Every structure is written in structure tokens, then in C-alpha cells.
XYZ file of C-alpha atoms in Angstrom:
158
model
C 8.360 -37.947 -6.627
C 9.259 -34.565 -7.952
C 8.186 -31.650 -5.814
C 6.954 -28.678 -7.759
C 6.587 -25.572 -5.702
C 4.306 -22.770 -6.734
C 6.359 -19.668 -7.456
C 5.527 -17.042 -4.875
C 4.589 -13.696 -6.345
C 6.853 -10.891 -5.153
C 5.398 -8.127 -7.320
C 4.331 -4.721 -6.025
C 1.732 -2.625 -7.804
C 1.127 1.118 -7.721
C -1.714 1.602 -5.175
C -2.866 4.988 -6.549
C -1.824 7.050 -9.561
C 0.745 9.714 -8.730
C 4.371 10.537 -8.016
C 6.427 8.181 -5.833
C 8.355 9.888 -3.022
C 10.726 8.643 -0.324
C 9.212 8.003 3.106
C 11.781 10.406 4.585
C 9.973 13.222 2.733
C 6.562 12.479 4.302
C 5.304 15.195 6.649
C 4.571 12.772 9.494
C 7.312 11.359 11.767
C 5.540 7.999 12.162
C 6.135 7.386 8.461
C 9.218 9.502 7.734
C 11.115 7.875 10.624
C 9.867 4.438 9.543
C 8.297 3.637 12.911
C 5.741 1.374 11.184
C 8.247 -0.071 8.707
C 10.008 0.873 5.497
C 8.253 1.485 2.210
C 7.384 4.363 -0.070
C 4.859 7.157 -0.442
C 2.798 8.493 -3.323
C 1.542 12.014 -3.970
C -1.762 10.920 -5.546
C -3.254 12.229 -8.763
C -6.000 9.623 -9.135
C -8.950 8.470 -7.036
C -8.975 4.735 -7.782
C -7.278 2.503 -5.181
C -5.550 -0.728 -6.245
C -4.197 -3.690 -4.298
C -0.417 -3.200 -3.982
C 0.155 -6.968 -3.838
C -1.623 -10.299 -4.074
C -2.829 -11.478 -0.698
C -5.509 -11.382 1.968
C -7.166 -8.240 3.333
C -6.267 -8.340 7.033
C -7.659 -4.941 8.076
C -9.929 -2.344 6.499
C -10.475 0.965 8.260
C -11.405 3.491 5.582
C -8.139 5.403 5.533
C -6.008 2.249 5.811
C -5.940 -1.266 4.368
C -3.747 -4.073 5.707
C -2.576 -6.862 3.393
C -0.847 -10.188 4.036
C 0.819 -12.078 1.233
C 0.947 -15.896 1.077
C 4.606 -15.887 2.198
C 3.740 -13.839 5.317
C 4.811 -10.413 4.050
C 2.518 -7.789 5.561
C 1.984 -4.243 4.409
C -0.259 -1.315 5.193
C -1.652 1.124 2.655
C -2.374 4.372 4.499
C -4.312 6.883 2.398
C -3.621 10.511 3.312
C -2.175 12.029 6.469
C -4.352 12.230 9.595
C -7.303 10.962 7.535
C -8.396 8.713 10.414
C -10.147 11.885 11.649
C -12.502 11.681 8.642
C -13.949 8.410 10.011
C -13.940 6.689 6.623
C -16.046 9.371 4.905
C -14.067 9.894 1.659
C -13.238 6.201 1.154
C -15.332 3.458 -0.482
C -14.268 -0.138 -1.081
C -15.487 -3.189 -2.985
C -13.573 -5.532 -0.638
C -13.926 -6.754 2.955
C -11.614 -8.187 5.597
C -10.718 -11.769 4.708
C -11.036 -11.253 0.949
C -8.199 -12.475 -1.252
C -7.097 -9.917 -3.850
C -4.752 -9.930 -6.813
C -2.019 -7.316 -7.078
C -3.174 -4.481 -9.318
C -6.858 -5.252 -8.699
C -9.138 -2.240 -8.178
C -10.285 -2.298 -4.540
C -11.892 1.091 -3.998
C -12.003 4.843 -4.456
C -11.143 7.943 -2.490
C -12.625 11.431 -2.838
C -9.466 13.528 -2.483
C -11.502 16.759 -2.598
C -13.047 15.828 0.765
C -9.554 15.189 2.140
C -8.328 18.573 0.880
C -11.500 20.352 2.086
C -10.712 19.011 5.575
C -7.274 20.667 5.337
C -5.460 17.318 5.185
C -2.696 16.088 2.886
C -3.267 13.393 0.259
C 0.205 11.825 0.673
C -0.347 8.046 0.840
C 2.093 5.471 2.187
C 2.736 1.794 1.566
C 4.780 0.401 4.455
C 6.003 -3.125 5.087
C 4.861 -3.790 8.630
C 6.582 -7.209 8.638
C 9.793 -5.270 9.320
C 8.458 -4.221 12.714
C 8.104 -7.927 13.604
C 11.826 -8.576 13.288
C 11.702 -9.749 9.674
C 13.904 -8.179 7.015
C 12.194 -7.067 3.821
C 13.996 -6.087 0.659
C 12.031 -4.021 -1.838
C 12.605 -1.971 -4.929
C 10.325 0.440 -6.772
C 10.552 2.136 -10.134
C 9.975 5.804 -9.304
C 9.109 6.551 -12.931
C 5.820 4.593 -12.662
C 2.849 6.942 -12.274
C -0.140 4.819 -13.312
C -2.207 3.106 -10.622
C -2.387 -0.678 -10.724
C 0.837 -0.967 -12.743
C 3.732 -3.196 -11.719
C 6.005 -0.855 -9.762
C 8.546 -3.198 -8.134
C 9.173 -6.234 -5.977
C 9.358 -7.123 -2.280
C 10.656 -10.211 -0.537
C 11.985 -11.465 2.759
C 15.776 -11.617 2.934
């Protein structure tokens, strides 16, 4: 009969409150040179972490969370620069690998004071790692959005 396809969500949500900046401005060549994929960065002003898209949690390592959307789009939320050295200490989550989350859903918190006390930068990146697998991703973000969990843009395969 008639085939009704579920509309795939392409929305992106602000992962932490703060100012959006271009990846090229990030003080780390892995991100600024887009070695892990294209995306955007945030200079955080809030401690609550939100899911940037609806999908499955593929990786959870304290400073970084990997997401995979139903259509195969993958992204990585990397909180702070060189924060892997903190061994997860300032990060707490209410999710686990394999969980399915909704874009804009609260997934955890970060204690930015601990990051700053360690002499590290809070700059956080959302990168589309699907691009490193030979897939083209088109995305747009509204740089005026500052509130965490708010709809900030869209991403899709092209």
C-alpha cells in the first residue's frame, strides 16, 4: 500500500550554554584543522551538558561523548581541551553507552572550576566524525543561540 516513512530528525541542540565559535579559532590543531571532522565549538558559561542530537550513545569517556543518529550521522562532543588528562574527574553523567537520548536532553554536568584549576581551557567542540569516514555532512548553526539544550541548527548527509 502506501509507504509512510518516519521523518528523520536533523536538528542540532546546544550542548552547553555559551558562545559559539568557529573550529578554526580553537587552540588545538586536531580541532582547528578539522582532523576529526567539521563542526563548531562553544566557549561554555554553564555546567549542564545536553545531548546535541537524538541518537544512541556510542562512547562515553568523561571528557568526550560519542553519538550516532538513526540515519548514521556520528558526532563527538569533546568537553574542554586536553581534559583527557583529568581522567573523568570533573564530569558526571546520567547516561551510559548504548542509551538512546533525545536532542536537548540533559545528560550530565561538568565542574568547569576543576578544569580551570588544572590550567586547562573550557572550549568544547562538537565535531561530525562521519566526515572522516568519507561521508559528506552539511550543517548550519545559529551563532546567536547561547542557551544549552536549545535548537541551534541542523545537520544532514548530502
